[in-house]
CSV table of C-alpha atoms and ligand atoms in Angstrom, one decimal:
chain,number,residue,atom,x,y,z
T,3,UNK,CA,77.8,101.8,67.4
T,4,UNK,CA,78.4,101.7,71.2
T,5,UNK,CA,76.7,104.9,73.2
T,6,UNK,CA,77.8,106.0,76.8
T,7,UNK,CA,76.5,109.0,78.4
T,8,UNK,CA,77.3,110.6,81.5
T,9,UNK,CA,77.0,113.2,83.7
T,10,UNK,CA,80.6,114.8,85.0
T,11,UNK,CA,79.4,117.6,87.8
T,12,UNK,CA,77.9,120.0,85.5
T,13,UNK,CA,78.1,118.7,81.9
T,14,UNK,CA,76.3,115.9,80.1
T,15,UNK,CA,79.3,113.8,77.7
T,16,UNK,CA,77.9,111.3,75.0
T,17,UNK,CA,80.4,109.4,73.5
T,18,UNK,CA,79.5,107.7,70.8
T,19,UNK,CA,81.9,104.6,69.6
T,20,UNK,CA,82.6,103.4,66.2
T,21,UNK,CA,80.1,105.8,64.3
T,22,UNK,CA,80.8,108.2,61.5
T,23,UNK,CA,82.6,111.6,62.4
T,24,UNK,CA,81.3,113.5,59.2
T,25,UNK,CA,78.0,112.1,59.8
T,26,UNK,CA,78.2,113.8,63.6
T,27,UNK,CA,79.2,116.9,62.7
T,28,UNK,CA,76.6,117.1,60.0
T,29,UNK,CA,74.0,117.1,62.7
T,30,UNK,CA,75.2,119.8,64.4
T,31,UNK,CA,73.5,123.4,64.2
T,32,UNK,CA,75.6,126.1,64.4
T,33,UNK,CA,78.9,127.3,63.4
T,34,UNK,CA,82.2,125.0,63.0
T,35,UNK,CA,85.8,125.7,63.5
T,36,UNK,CA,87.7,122.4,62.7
T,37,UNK,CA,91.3,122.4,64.1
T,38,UNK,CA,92.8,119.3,63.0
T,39,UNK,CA,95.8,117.5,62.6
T,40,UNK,CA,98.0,118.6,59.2
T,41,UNK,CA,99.1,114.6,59.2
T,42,UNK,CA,95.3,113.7,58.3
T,43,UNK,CA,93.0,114.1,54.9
T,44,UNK,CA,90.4,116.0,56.4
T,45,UNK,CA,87.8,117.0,54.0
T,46,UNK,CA,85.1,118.1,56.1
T,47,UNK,CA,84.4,121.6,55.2
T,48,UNK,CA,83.6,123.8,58.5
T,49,UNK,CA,83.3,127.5,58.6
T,50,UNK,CA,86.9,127.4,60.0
T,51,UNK,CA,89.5,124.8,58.7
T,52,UNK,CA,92.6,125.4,60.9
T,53,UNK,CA,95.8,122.3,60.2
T,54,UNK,CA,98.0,122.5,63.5
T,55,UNK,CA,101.4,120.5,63.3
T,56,UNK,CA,100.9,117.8,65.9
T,57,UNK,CA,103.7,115.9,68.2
T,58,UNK,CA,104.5,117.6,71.8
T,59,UNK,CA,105.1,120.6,70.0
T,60,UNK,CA,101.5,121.3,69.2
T,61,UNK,CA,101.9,122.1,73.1
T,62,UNK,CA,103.6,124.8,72.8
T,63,UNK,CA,101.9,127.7,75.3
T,64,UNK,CA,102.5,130.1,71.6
T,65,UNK,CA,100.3,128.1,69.8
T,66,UNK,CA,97.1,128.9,72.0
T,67,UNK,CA,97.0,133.0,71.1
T,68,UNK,CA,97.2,131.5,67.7
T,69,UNK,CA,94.2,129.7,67.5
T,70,UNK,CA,92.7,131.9,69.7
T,71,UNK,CA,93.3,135.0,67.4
T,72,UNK,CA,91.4,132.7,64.9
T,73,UNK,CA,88.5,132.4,67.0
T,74,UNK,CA,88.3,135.9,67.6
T,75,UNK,CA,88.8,137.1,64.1
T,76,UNK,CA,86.2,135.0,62.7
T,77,UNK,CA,83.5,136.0,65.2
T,78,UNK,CA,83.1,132.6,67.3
T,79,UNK,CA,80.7,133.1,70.2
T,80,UNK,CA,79.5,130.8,73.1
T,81,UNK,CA,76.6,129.0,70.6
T,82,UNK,CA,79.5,127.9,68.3
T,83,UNK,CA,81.7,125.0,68.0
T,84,UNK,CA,85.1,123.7,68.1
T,85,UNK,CA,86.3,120.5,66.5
T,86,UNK,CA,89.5,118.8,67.2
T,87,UNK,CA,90.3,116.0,64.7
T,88,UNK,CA,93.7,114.5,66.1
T,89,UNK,CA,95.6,112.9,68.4
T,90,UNK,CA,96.6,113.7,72.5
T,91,UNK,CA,98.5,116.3,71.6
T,92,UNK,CA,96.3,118.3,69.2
T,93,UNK,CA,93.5,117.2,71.7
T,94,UNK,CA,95.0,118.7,74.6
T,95,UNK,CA,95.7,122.4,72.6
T,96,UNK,CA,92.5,122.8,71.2
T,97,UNK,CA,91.0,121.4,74.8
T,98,UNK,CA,92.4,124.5,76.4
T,99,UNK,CA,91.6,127.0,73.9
T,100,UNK,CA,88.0,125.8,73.7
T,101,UNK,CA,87.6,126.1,77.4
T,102,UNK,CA,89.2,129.6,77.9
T,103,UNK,CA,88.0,131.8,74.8
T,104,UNK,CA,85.0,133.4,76.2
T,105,UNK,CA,85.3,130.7,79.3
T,106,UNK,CA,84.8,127.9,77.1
T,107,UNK,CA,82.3,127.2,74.4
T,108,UNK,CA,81.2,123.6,73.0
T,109,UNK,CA,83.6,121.3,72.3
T,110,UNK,CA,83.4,118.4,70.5
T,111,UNK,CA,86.3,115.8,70.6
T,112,UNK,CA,87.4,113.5,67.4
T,113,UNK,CA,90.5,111.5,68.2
T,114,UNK,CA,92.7,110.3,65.5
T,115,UNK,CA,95.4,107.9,67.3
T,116,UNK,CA,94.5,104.9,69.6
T,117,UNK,CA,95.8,106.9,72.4
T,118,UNK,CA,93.3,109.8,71.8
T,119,UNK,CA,90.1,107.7,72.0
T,120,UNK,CA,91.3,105.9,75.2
T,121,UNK,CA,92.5,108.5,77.0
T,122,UNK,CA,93.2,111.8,75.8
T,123,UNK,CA,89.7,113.1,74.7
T,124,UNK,CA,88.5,111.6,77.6
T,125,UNK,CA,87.4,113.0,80.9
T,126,UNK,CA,88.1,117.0,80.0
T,127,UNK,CA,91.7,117.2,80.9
T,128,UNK,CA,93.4,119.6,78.9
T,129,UNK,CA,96.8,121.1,78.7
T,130,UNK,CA,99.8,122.6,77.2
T,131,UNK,CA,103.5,122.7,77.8
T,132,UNK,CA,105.8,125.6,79.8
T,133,UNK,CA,109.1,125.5,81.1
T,134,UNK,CA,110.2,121.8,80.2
T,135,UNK,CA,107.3,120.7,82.5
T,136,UNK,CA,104.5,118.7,81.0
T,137,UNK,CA,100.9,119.8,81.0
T,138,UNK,CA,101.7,122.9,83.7
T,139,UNK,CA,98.6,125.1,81.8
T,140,UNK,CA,95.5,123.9,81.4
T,141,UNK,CA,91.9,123.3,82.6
T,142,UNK,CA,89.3,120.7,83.3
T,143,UNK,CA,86.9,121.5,80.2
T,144,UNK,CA,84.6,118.9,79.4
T,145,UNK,CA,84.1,118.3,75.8
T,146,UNK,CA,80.1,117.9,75.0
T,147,UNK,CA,80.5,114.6,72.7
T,148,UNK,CA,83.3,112.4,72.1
T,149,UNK,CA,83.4,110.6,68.1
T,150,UNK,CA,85.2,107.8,67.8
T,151,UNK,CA,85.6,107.0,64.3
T,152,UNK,CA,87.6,103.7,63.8
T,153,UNK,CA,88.3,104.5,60.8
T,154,UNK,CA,90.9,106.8,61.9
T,155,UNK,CA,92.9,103.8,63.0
T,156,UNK,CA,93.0,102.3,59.6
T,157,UNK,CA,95.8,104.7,58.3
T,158,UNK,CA,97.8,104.3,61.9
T,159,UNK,CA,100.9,102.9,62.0
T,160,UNK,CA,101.5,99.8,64.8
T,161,UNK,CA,103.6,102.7,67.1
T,162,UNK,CA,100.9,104.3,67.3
T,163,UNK,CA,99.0,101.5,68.4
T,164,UNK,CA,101.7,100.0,71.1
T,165,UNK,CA,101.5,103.9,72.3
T,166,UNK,CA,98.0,104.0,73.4
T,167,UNK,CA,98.0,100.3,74.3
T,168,UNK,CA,100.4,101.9,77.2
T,169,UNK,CA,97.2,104.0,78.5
T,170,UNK,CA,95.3,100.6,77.9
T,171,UNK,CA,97.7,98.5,79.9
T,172,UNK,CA,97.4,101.1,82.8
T,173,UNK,CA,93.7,100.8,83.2
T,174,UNK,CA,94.4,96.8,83.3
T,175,UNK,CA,96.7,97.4,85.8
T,176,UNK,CA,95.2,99.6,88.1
T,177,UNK,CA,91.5,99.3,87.9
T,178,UNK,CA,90.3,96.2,85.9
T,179,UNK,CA,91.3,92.8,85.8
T,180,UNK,CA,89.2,91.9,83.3
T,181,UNK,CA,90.6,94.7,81.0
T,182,UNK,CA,93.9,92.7,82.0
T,183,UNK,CA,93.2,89.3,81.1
T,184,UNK,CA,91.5,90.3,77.8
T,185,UNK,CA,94.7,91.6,76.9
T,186,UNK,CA,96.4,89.2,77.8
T,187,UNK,CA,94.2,86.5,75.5
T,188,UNK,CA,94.2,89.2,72.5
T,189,UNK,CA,97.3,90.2,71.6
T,190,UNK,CA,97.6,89.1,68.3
T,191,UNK,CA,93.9,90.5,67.1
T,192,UNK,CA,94.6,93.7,69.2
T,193,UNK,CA,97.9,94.1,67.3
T,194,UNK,CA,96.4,93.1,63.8
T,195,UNK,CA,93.9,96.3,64.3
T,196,UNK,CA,90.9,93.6,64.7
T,197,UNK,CA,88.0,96.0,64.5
T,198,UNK,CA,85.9,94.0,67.4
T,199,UNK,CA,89.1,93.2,69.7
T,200,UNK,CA,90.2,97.1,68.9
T,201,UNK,CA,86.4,98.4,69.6
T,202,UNK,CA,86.1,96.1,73.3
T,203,UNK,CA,89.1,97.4,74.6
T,204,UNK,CA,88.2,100.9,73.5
T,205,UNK,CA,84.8,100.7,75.3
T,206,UNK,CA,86.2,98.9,78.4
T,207,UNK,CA,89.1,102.2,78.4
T,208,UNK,CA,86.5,104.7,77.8
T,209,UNK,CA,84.2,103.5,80.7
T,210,UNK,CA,87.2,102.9,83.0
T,211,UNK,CA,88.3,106.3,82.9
T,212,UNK,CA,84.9,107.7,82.7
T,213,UNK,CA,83.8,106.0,86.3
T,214,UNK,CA,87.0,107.4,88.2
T,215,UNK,CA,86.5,111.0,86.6
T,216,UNK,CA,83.0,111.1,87.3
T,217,UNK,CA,84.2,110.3,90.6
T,218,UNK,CA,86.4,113.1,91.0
T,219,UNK,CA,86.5,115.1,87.9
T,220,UNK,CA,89.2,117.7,89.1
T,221,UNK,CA,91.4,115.5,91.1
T,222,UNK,CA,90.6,116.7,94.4
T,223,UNK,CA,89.5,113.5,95.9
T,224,UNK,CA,92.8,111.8,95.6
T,225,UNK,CA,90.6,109.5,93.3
T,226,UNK,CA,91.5,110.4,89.7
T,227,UNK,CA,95.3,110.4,90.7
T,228,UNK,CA,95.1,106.7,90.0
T,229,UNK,CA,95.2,107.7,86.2
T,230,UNK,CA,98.2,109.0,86.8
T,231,UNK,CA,100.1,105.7,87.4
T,232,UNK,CA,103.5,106.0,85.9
T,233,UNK,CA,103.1,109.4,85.1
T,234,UNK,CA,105.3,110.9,87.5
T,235,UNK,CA,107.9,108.7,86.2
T,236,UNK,CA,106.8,108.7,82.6
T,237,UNK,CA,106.5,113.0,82.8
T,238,UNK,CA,110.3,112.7,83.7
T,239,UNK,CA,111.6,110.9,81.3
T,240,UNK,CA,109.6,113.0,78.9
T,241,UNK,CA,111.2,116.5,80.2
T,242,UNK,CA,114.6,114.9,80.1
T,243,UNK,CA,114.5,114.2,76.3
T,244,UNK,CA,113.0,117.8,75.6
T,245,UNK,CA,110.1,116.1,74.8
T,246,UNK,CA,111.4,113.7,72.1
T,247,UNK,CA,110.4,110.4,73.7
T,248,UNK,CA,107.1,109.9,72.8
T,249,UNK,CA,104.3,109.7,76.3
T,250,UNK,CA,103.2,106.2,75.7
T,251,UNK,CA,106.7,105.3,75.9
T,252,UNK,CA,108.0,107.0,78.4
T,253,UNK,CA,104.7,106.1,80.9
T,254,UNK,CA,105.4,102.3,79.7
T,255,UNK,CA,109.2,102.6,81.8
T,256,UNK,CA,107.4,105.3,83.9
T,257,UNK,CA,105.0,102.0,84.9
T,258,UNK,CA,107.3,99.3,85.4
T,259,UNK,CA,109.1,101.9,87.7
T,260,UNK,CA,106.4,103.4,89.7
T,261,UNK,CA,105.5,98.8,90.3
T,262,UNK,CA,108.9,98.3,91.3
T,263,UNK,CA,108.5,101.4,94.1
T,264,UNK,CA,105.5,99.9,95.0
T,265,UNK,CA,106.5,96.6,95.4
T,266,UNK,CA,109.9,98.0,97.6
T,267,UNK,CA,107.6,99.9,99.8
T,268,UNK,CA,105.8,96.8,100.6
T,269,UNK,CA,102.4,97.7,99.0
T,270,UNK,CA,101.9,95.4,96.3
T,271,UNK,CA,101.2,92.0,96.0
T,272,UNK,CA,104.0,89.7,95.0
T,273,UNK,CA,104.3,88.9,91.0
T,274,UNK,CA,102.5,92.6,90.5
T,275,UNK,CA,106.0,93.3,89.3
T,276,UNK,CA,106.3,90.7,86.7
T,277,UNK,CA,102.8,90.9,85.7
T,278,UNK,CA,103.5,94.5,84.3
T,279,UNK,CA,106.7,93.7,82.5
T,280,UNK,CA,104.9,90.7,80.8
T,281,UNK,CA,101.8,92.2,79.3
T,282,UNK,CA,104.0,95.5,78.5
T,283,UNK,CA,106.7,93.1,76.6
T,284,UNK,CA,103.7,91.2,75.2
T,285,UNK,CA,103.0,94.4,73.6
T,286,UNK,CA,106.3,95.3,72.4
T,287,UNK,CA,106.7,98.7,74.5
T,288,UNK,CA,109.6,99.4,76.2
T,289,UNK,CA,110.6,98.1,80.2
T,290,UNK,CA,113.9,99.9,80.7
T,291,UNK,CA,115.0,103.2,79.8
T,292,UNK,CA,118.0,101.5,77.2
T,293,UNK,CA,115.0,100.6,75.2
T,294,UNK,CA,113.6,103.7,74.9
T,295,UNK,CA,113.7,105.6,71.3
T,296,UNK,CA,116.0,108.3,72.3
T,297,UNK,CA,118.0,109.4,75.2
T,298,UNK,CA,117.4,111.8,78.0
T,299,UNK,CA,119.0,113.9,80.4
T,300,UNK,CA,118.9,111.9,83.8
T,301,UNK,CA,119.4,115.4,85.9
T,302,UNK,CA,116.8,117.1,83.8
T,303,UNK,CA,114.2,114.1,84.6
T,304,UNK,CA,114.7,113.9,88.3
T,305,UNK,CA,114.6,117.4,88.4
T,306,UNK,CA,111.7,118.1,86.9
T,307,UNK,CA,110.0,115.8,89.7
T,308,UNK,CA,109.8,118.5,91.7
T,309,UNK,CA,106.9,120.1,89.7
T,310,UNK,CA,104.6,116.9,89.6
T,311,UNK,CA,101.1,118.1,89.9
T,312,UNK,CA,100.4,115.4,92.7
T,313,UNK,CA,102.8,117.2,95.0
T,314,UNK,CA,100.8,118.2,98.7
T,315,UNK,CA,103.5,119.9,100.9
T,316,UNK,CA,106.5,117.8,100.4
T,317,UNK,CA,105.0,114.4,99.5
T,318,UNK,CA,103.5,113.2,96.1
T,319,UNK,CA,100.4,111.3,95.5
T,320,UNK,CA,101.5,108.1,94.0
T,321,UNK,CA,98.8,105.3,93.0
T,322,UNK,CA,100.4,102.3,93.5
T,323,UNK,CA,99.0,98.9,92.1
T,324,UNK,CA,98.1,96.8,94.9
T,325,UNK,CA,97.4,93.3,92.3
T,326,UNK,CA,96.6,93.5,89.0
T,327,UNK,CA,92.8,95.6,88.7
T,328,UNK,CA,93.5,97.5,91.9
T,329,UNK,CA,95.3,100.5,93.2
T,330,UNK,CA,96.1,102.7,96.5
T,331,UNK,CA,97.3,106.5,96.8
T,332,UNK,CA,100.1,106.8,99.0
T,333,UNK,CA,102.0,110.1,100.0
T,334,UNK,CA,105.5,109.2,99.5
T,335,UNK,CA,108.0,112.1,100.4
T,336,UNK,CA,109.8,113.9,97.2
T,337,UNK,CA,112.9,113.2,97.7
T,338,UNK,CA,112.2,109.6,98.0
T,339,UNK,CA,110.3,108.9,95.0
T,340,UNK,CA,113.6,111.1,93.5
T,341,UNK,CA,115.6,108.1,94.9
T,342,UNK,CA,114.3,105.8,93.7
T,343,UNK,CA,113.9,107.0,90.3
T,344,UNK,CA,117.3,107.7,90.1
T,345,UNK,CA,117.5,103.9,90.3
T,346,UNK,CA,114.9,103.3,87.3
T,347,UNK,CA,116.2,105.4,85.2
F,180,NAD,N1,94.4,115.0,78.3
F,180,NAD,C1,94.6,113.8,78.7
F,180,NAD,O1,93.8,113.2,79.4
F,180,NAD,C2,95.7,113.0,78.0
F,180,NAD,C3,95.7,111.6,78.2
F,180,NAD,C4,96.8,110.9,77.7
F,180,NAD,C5,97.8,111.6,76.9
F,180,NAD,N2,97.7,112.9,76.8
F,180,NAD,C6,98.7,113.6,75.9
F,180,NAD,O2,98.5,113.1,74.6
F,180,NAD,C7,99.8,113.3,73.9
F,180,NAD,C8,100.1,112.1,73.1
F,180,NAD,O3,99.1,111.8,72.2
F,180,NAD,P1,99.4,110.9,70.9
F,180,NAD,O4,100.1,109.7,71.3
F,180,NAD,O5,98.1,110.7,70.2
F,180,NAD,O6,100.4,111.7,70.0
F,180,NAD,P2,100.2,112.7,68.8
F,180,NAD,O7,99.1,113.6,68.9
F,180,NAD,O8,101.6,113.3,68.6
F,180,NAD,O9,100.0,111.7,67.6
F,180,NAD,C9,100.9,110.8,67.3
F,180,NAD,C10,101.2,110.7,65.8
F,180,NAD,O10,100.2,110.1,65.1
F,180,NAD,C11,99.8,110.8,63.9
F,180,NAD,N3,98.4,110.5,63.6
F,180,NAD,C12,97.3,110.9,64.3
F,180,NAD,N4,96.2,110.4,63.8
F,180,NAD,C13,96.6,109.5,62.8
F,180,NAD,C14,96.0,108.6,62.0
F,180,NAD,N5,94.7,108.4,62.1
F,180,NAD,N6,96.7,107.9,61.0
F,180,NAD,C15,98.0,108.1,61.0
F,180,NAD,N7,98.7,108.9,61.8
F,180,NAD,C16,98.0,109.6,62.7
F,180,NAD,C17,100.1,112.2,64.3
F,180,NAD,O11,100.3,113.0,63.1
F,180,NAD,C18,101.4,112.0,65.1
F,180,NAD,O12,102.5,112.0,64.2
F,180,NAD,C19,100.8,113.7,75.0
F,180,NAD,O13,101.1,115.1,74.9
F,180,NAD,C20,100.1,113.4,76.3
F,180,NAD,O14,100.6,114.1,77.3
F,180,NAD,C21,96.7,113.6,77.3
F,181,LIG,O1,93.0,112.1,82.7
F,181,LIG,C1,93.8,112.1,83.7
F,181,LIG,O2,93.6,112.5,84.8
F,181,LIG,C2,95.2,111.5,83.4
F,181,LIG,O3,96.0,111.7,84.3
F,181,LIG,C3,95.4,110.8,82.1
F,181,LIG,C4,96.9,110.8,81.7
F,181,LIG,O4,97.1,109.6,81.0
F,181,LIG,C5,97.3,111.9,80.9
F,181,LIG,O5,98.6,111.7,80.4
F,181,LIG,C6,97.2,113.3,81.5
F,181,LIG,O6,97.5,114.3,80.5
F,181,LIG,C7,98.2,113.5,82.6
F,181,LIG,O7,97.8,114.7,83.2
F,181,LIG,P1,98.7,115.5,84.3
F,181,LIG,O8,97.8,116.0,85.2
F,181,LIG,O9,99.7,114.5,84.9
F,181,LIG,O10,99.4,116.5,83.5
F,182,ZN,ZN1,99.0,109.6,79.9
C-alpha cells in the first residue's frame, strides 16, 4: 500500500493506493450512505445502499434531487458520510451532491474504472451535465480520502483500460517525461493489467495531478488548465454524439488535435506531434475522429466550443504541449480554435 497526503487550501486528502476498500470503510465512525455503481457486486452494507445507472447519463442534472431526497429522508447530517463506489461518471454525481447537501459533508471517494483512480476522484472536481454541455454544474469539493482498491480492475474490461490510459497519456504528455517513457517501455504489462506496472503508473497519475491542483485547486491561476489538454476538443466531440462517445475517447482525438494546433501556431517542439500519435496508437485509442466508436454531429461539436469553461472574454485558455513532459497556456481567440477544429474533426 502506497500513502499520499496532502493539503489542497483548506482540506487534508489521504489517498491510500492498492489497500482494501471494505477494510477502509470499516474504520470509519459514523453513518454511511454508499452510492455505487449498479454494474458492480457491492456487498458492503452501509446504513444507505443507493445503485445509480452509470455512463454519462448518471450526469443527468435530475439525478442530483434524487439522491439528495435520499439524504434528506434518511436524516444525513454534516458528521456523516458519503461513499461513491464507481467510475468518473458516478464519481462526478455523487461529488456534487456530497458537496452541496448541507454545503457539503465528508466524502469519501472509491473508484471502480482505471480512469476513476487516475483522474476522476482526484483533485475535487465535480460535475454534472445541462444543456448538451459537459460538466456546466458543479463544484470544487474535496473528497476527505481517496481508496484505490485494485481489485476493482480485476473485473474491467481492456476499454476500460485504454480509456483511462487516455488521462494517463495526458499527464505523459504534458507534465512528465518520465510518466512518458515508462509508458512507452510497458505497454504490454500495462495492457495485461500487471498489478506493479498498473499500481506505478497509478501513483505517478495520482501525484501528477495532485501537485498542479494543489497549485491551483479552482483553476484560477491558469495552472490547473493544463489538465485540460484535449478537453476542449475532446468536450466537443462528446456534445456532438449526445454523449455516446465515451470521454477517454473523445479527449484521445481531442489530444492529437489540440498538438496539431499547437504545433501550427508555432509553440511546440518538432516531433511533439508524432510523439502523441505513437504512444496513443501504442495503446490502441483512437487518432482521428473515423475511428471513433460512433458518429457525431460536426455543427453540434464546434458549437458547443463556445461554452468551454476556459473561455476569458473572447479567447480560451489552451495548454499546449511544448515537448513531451511540458506545457504552456496560451489565449487563442474562439473563433480560431473553432477553425481549426473544424479541420480535426
Ligand atoms: N472530475 C474529474 O476530475 C474527472 C476527470 C476525468 C473524467 N471525468 C468524467 O468521468 C467520466 C468517465 O468516467 P469512466 O470512464 O470511469 O466512465 P463510467 O463511469 O461510465 O464507467 C465506464 C464503464 O465501466 C463500468 N465499470 C465501472 N467499474 C467497473 C469494474 N470495476 N469492472 C467492470 N466494469 C466497471 C461501468 O459500469 C461503465 O459501464 C466522464 O463523465 C468524464 O467527464 C471526471
Ligand atoms: O481535474 C481537472 O481539472 C480536469 O480538467 C480533469 C479532466 O480530465 C476532467 O475530464 C474534468 O472533468 C474536466 O473538467 P472541465 O472543467 O473541463 O469540465
Ligand atoms: Zn478528462
Amino acid at each position: 500500500m502506497r500513502k499520499i497526503s496532502e493539503d489542497i487550501c483548506c482540506s487534508k486528502v489521504d489517498v491510500l493506493v492498492n489497500t482494501s476498500y471494505k477494510d477502509f470503510l470499516d474504520s470509519l465512525q459514523g453513518k454511511k450512505a454508499i452510492f455505487y455503481s449498479k454494474n458492480l457486486s457491492i456487498d458492503y452494507k452501509g446504513d444507505l445502499n443507493i445503485p445509480i445507472e452509470d455512463g454519462e447519463k448518471a450526469k443527468d442534472v435530475s439525478n442530483v434531487l434524487d439522491l439528495v431526497k435520499a439524504l434528506y429522508d434518511n436524516g444525513f447530517n454534516r458528521g456523516d458520510y458519503v461513499i461513491a463506489i464507481g467510475g468518473g461518471t458516478v464519481l462526478d454525481l455523487v461529488g456534487f451532491v456530497s458537496s452541496i447537501y448541507m454545503r457539503g459533508l465528508n466524502l469519501i471517494n472509491i473508484p471502480t474504472t482505471l480512469l476513476g483512480m487516475v483522474d476522476a476522484a482526484i483533485g475535487g472536481k465535480n460535475g454534472v451535465n445541462f444543456g448538451n454541455t459537459k460538466n456546466i454544474l458543479g463544484t470544487f469539493y474535496q473528497p476527505s480520502a481517496i481508496v484505490i482498491d485494485l481489485n476493482f480492475i480485476k473485473t474491467l474490461p481492456e476499454e476500460e483500460i485504454r480509456k483511462g490510459l487516455a488521462e494517463v497519456i495526458k499527464y505523459g504528455l504534458v507534465l512528465d517525461k518520465e510518466l512518458y517513457d515508462y509508458l512507452a517501455m510497458n505497454d504490454k504489462k500495462i495492457l495485461e493489467k500487471d498489478e506493479g506496472a498498473l499500481e506505478e503508473i497509478i501513483y505517478k497519475s495520482i501525484k501528477d495531478k495532485l501537485t498542479v491542483v494543489k497549485e491551483d485547486e479552482r483553476e484560477t491561476k491558469g495552472i490547473r488548465v493544463v489538465l485540460n489538454f484535449g478537453h476542449t476538443i475532446g468536450h466537443a466531440i462528446e456534445a456532438g454524439s449526445n454523449f455516446t462517445i465515451p470521454h477517454g475517447y473523445a479527449i484521445s482525438v481531442g489530444m492529437v488535435c489540440e498538438a496539431k494546433i499547437a504545433e501550427e501556431m508555432g509553440y511546440s517542439e518538432e516531433g511533439v506531434v508524432e510523439d502523441t500519435l505513437w504512444i496513443l496508437s501504442l495503446y490502441g485509442l483512437p487518432i482521428t475522429p473515423e475511428k471513433l466508436p460512433s458518429k457525431y454531429s460536426k455543427e453540434l461539436a464546434l458549437a458547443s466550443i463556445e461554452k468551454d469553461k476556459k473561455i476569458r472574454n473572447d479567447e480560451i485558455l489552451m495548454p499546449f504541449p511544448t515537448r513531451i513532459g511540458d506545457y504552456k497556456v496560451v489565449k487563442v481567440p474562439i473563433q480560431t480554435v473553432k477553425g481549426f477544429a473544424s479541420q480535426c474533426l
